[in-house]
PDB file of C-alpha atoms and ligand atoms in Angstrom:
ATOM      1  CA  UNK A   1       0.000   0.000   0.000  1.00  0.00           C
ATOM      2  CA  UNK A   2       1.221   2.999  -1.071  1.00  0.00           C
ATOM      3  CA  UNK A   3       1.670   5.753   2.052  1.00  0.00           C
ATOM      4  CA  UNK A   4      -0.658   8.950   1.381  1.00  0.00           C
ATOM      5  CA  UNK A   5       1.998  12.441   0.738  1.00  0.00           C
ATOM      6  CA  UNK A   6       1.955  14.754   3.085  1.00  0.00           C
ATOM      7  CA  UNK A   7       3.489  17.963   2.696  1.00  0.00           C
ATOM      8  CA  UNK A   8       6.355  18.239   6.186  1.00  0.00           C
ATOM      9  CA  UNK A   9       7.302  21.261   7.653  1.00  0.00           C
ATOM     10  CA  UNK A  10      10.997  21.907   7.638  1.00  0.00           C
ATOM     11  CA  UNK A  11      11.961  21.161  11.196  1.00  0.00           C
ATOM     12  CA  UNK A  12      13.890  24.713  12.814  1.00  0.00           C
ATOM     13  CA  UNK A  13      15.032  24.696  16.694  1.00  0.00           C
ATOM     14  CA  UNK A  14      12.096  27.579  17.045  1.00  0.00           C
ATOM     15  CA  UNK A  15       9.030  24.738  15.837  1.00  0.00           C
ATOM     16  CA  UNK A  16      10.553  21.480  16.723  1.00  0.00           C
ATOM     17  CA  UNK A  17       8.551  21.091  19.936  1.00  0.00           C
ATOM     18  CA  UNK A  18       5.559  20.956  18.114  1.00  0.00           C
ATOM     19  CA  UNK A  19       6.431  18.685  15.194  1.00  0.00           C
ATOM     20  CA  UNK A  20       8.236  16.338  17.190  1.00  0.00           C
ATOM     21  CA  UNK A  21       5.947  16.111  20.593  1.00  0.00           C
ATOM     22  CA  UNK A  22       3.792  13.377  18.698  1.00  0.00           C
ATOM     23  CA  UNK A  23       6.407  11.168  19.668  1.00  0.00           C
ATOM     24  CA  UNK A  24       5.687  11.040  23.297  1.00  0.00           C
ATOM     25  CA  UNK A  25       2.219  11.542  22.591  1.00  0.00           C
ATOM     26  CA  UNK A  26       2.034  15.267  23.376  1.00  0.00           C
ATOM     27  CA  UNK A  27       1.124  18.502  21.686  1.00  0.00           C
ATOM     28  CA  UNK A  28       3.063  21.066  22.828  1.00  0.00           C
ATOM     29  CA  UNK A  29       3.403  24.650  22.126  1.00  0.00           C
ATOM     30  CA  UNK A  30       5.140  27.589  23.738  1.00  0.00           C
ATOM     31  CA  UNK A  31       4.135  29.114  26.754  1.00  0.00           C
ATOM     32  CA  UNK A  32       4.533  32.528  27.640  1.00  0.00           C
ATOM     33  CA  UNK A  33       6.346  32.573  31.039  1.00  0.00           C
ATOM     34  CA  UNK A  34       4.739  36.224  31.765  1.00  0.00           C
ATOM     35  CA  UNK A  35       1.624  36.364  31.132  1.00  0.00           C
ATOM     36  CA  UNK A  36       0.728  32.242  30.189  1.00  0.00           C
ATOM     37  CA  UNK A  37      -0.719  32.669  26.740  1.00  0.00           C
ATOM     38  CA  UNK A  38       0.224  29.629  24.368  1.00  0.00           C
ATOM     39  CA  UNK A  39       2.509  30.518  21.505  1.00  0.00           C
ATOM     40  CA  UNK A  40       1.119  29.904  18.273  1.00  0.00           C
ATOM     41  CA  UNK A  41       2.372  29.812  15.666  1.00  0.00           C
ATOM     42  CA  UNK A  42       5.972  29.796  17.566  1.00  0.00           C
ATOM     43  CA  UNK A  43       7.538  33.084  17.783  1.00  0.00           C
ATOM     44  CA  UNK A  44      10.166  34.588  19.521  1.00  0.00           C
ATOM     45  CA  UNK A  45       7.873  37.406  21.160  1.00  0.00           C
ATOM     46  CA  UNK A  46       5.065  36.823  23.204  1.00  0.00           C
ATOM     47  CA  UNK A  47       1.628  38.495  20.783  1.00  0.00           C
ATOM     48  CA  UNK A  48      -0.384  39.186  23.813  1.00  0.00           C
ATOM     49  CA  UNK A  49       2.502  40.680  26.430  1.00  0.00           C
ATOM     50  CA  UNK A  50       5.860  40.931  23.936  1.00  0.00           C
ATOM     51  CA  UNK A  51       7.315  38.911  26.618  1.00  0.00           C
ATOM     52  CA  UNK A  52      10.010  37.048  25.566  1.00  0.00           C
ATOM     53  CA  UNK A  53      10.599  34.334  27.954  1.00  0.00           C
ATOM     54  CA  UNK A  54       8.620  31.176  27.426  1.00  0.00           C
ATOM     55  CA  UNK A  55       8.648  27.624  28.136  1.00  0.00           C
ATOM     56  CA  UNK A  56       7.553  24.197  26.412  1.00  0.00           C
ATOM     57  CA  UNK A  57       4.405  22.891  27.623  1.00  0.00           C
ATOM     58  CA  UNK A  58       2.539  20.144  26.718  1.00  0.00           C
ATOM     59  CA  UNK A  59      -1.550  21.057  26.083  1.00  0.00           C
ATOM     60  CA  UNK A  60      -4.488  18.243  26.947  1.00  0.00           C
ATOM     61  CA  UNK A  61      -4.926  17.550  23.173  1.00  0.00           C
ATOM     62  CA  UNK A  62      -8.314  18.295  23.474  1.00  0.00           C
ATOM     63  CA  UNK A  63     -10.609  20.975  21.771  1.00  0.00           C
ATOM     64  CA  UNK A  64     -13.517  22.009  19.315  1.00  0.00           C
ATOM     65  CA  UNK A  65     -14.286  21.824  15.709  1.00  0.00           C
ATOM     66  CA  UNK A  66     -14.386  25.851  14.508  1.00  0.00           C
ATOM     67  CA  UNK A  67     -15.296  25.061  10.861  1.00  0.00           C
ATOM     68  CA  UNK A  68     -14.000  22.652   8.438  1.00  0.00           C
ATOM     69  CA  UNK A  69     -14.706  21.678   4.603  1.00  0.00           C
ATOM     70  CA  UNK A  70     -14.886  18.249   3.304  1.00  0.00           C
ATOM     71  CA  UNK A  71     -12.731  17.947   0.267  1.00  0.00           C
ATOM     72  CA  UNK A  72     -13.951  15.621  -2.213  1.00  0.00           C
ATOM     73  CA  UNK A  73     -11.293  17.049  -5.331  1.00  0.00           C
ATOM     74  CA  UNK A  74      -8.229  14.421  -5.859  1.00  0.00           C
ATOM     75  CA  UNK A  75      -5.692  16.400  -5.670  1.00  0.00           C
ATOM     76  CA  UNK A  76      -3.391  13.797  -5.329  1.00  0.00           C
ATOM     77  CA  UNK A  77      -3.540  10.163  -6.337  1.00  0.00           C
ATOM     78  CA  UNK A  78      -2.026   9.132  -2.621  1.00  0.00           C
ATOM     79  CA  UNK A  79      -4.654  10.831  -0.451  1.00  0.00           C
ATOM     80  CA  UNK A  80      -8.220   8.997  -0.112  1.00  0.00           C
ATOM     81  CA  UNK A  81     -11.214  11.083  -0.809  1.00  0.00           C
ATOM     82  CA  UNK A  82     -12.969  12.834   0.642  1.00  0.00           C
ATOM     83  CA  UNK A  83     -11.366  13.772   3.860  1.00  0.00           C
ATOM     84  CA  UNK A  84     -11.893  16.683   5.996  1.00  0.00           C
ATOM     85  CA  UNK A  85      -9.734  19.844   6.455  1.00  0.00           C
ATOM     86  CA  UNK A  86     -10.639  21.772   9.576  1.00  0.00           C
ATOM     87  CA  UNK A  87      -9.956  23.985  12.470  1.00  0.00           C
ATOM     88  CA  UNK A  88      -9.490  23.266  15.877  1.00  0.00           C
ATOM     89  CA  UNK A  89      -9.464  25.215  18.826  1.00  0.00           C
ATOM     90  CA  UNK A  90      -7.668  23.988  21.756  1.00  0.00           C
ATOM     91  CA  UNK A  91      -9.370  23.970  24.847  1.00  0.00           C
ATOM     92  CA  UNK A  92      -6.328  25.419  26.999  1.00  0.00           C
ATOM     93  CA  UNK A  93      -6.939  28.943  25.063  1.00  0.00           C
ATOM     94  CA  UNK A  94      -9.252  30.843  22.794  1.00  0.00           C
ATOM     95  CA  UNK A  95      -8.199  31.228  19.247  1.00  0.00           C
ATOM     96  CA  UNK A  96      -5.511  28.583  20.325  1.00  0.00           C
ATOM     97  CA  UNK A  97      -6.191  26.778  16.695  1.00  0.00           C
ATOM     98  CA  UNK A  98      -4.707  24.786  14.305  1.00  0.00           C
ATOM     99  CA  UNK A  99      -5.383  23.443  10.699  1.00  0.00           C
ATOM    100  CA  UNK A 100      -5.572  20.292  10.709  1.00  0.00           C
ATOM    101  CA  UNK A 101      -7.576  17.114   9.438  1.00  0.00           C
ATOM    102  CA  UNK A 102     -10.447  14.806  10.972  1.00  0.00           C
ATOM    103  CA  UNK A 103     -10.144  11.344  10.958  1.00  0.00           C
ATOM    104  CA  UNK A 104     -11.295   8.559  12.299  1.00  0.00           C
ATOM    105  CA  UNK A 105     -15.142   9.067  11.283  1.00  0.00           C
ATOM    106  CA  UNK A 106     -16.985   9.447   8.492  1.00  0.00           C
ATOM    107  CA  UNK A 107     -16.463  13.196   6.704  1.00  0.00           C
ATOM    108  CA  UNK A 108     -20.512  13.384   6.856  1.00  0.00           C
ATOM    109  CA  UNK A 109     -20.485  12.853  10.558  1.00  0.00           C
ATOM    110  CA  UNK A 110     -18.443  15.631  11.028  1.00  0.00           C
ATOM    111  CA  UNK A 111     -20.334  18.841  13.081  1.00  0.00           C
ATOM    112  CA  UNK A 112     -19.145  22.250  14.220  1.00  0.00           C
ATOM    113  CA  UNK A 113     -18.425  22.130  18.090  1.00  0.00           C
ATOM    114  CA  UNK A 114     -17.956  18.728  17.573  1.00  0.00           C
ATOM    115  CA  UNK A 115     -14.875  17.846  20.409  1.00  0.00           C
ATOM    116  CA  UNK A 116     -12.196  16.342  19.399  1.00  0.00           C
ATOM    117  CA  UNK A 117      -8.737  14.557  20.682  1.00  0.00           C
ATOM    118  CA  UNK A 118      -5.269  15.146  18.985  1.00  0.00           C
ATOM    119  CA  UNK A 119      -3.720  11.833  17.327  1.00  0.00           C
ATOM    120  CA  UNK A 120      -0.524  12.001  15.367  1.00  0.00           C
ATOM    121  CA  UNK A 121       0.744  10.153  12.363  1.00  0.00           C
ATOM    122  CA  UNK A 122       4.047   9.948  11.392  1.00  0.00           C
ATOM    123  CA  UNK A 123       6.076  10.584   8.998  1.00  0.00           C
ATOM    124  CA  UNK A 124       9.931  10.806   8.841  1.00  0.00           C
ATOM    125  CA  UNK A 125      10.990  12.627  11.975  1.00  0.00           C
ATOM    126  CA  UNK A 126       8.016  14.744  12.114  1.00  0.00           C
ATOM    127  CA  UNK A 127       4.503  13.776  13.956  1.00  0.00           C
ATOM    128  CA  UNK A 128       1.651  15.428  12.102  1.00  0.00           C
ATOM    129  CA  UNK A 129      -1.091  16.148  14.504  1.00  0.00           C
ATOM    130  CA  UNK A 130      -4.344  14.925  13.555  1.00  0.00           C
ATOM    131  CA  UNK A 131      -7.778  14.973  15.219  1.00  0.00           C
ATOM    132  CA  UNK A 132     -10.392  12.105  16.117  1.00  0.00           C
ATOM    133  CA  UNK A 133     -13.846  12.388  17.485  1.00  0.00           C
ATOM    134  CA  UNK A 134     -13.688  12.323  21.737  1.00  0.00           C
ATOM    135  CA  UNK A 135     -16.615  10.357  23.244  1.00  0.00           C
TER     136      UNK A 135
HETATM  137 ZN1   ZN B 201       2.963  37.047  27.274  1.00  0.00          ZN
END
């Protein structure tokens, strides 16, 4: 069986946490030591304070559906259709979100609000966080 492409971010000392924490299982962003709001995408400089001391910390995985599309166009021969592109907000933060795919239903069954539990897949040295349905 052929494995589906996936386009990989190019791993950089600034984003590695979050590519690589799939392999213990955790999603983890940066942390704003100052004033605690999650770092996303990673940046040097706090958005909400300018702070720029942060940590690593790991997130519960867990969050909402925002809004998502179900793609149905083959764009390339690898990838099943359809699938589902969406985003989803982290519970640990508002407008803590990431793009991302659903899996592990059926595209119809997916809902906005619907919660939902990070899973990675991986590929290389980099774990692609995915979500599933959490009930
Ligand atoms: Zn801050």
């Amino acid at each position: 069986m052929t494995e589906e492409f996936r386009l990989l971010p190019a791993l950089t000392p600034t984003n590695e946490h979050f590519w690589r924490g799939g392999a213990q299982g955790e999603l983890v962003f940066l942390r704003c030591s100052a004033c605690r709001t999650y770092i996303h995408p990673p940046a040097p400089v706090c958005p909400s304070c300018l702070g720029r001391d942060h940590a690593r910390e790991a997130v519960s995985g867990r969050g909402q559906v925002v809004t998502f599309t179900i793609n149905h166009q083959p764009w390339n021969p690898t990838v099943e259709v359809p699938y589902v592109i969406a985003l989803v907000e982290l519970d640990e933060q508002t407008g803590l979100r990431l793009a991302t795919n659903i899996v592990g239903c059926r595209p119809e069954d997916v809902r906005i609000g619907m919660r939902v539990r990070v899973t990675f897949i991986e590929r290389e040295d980099v774990w692609l966080p995915l979500f599933e349905p959490d009930e």
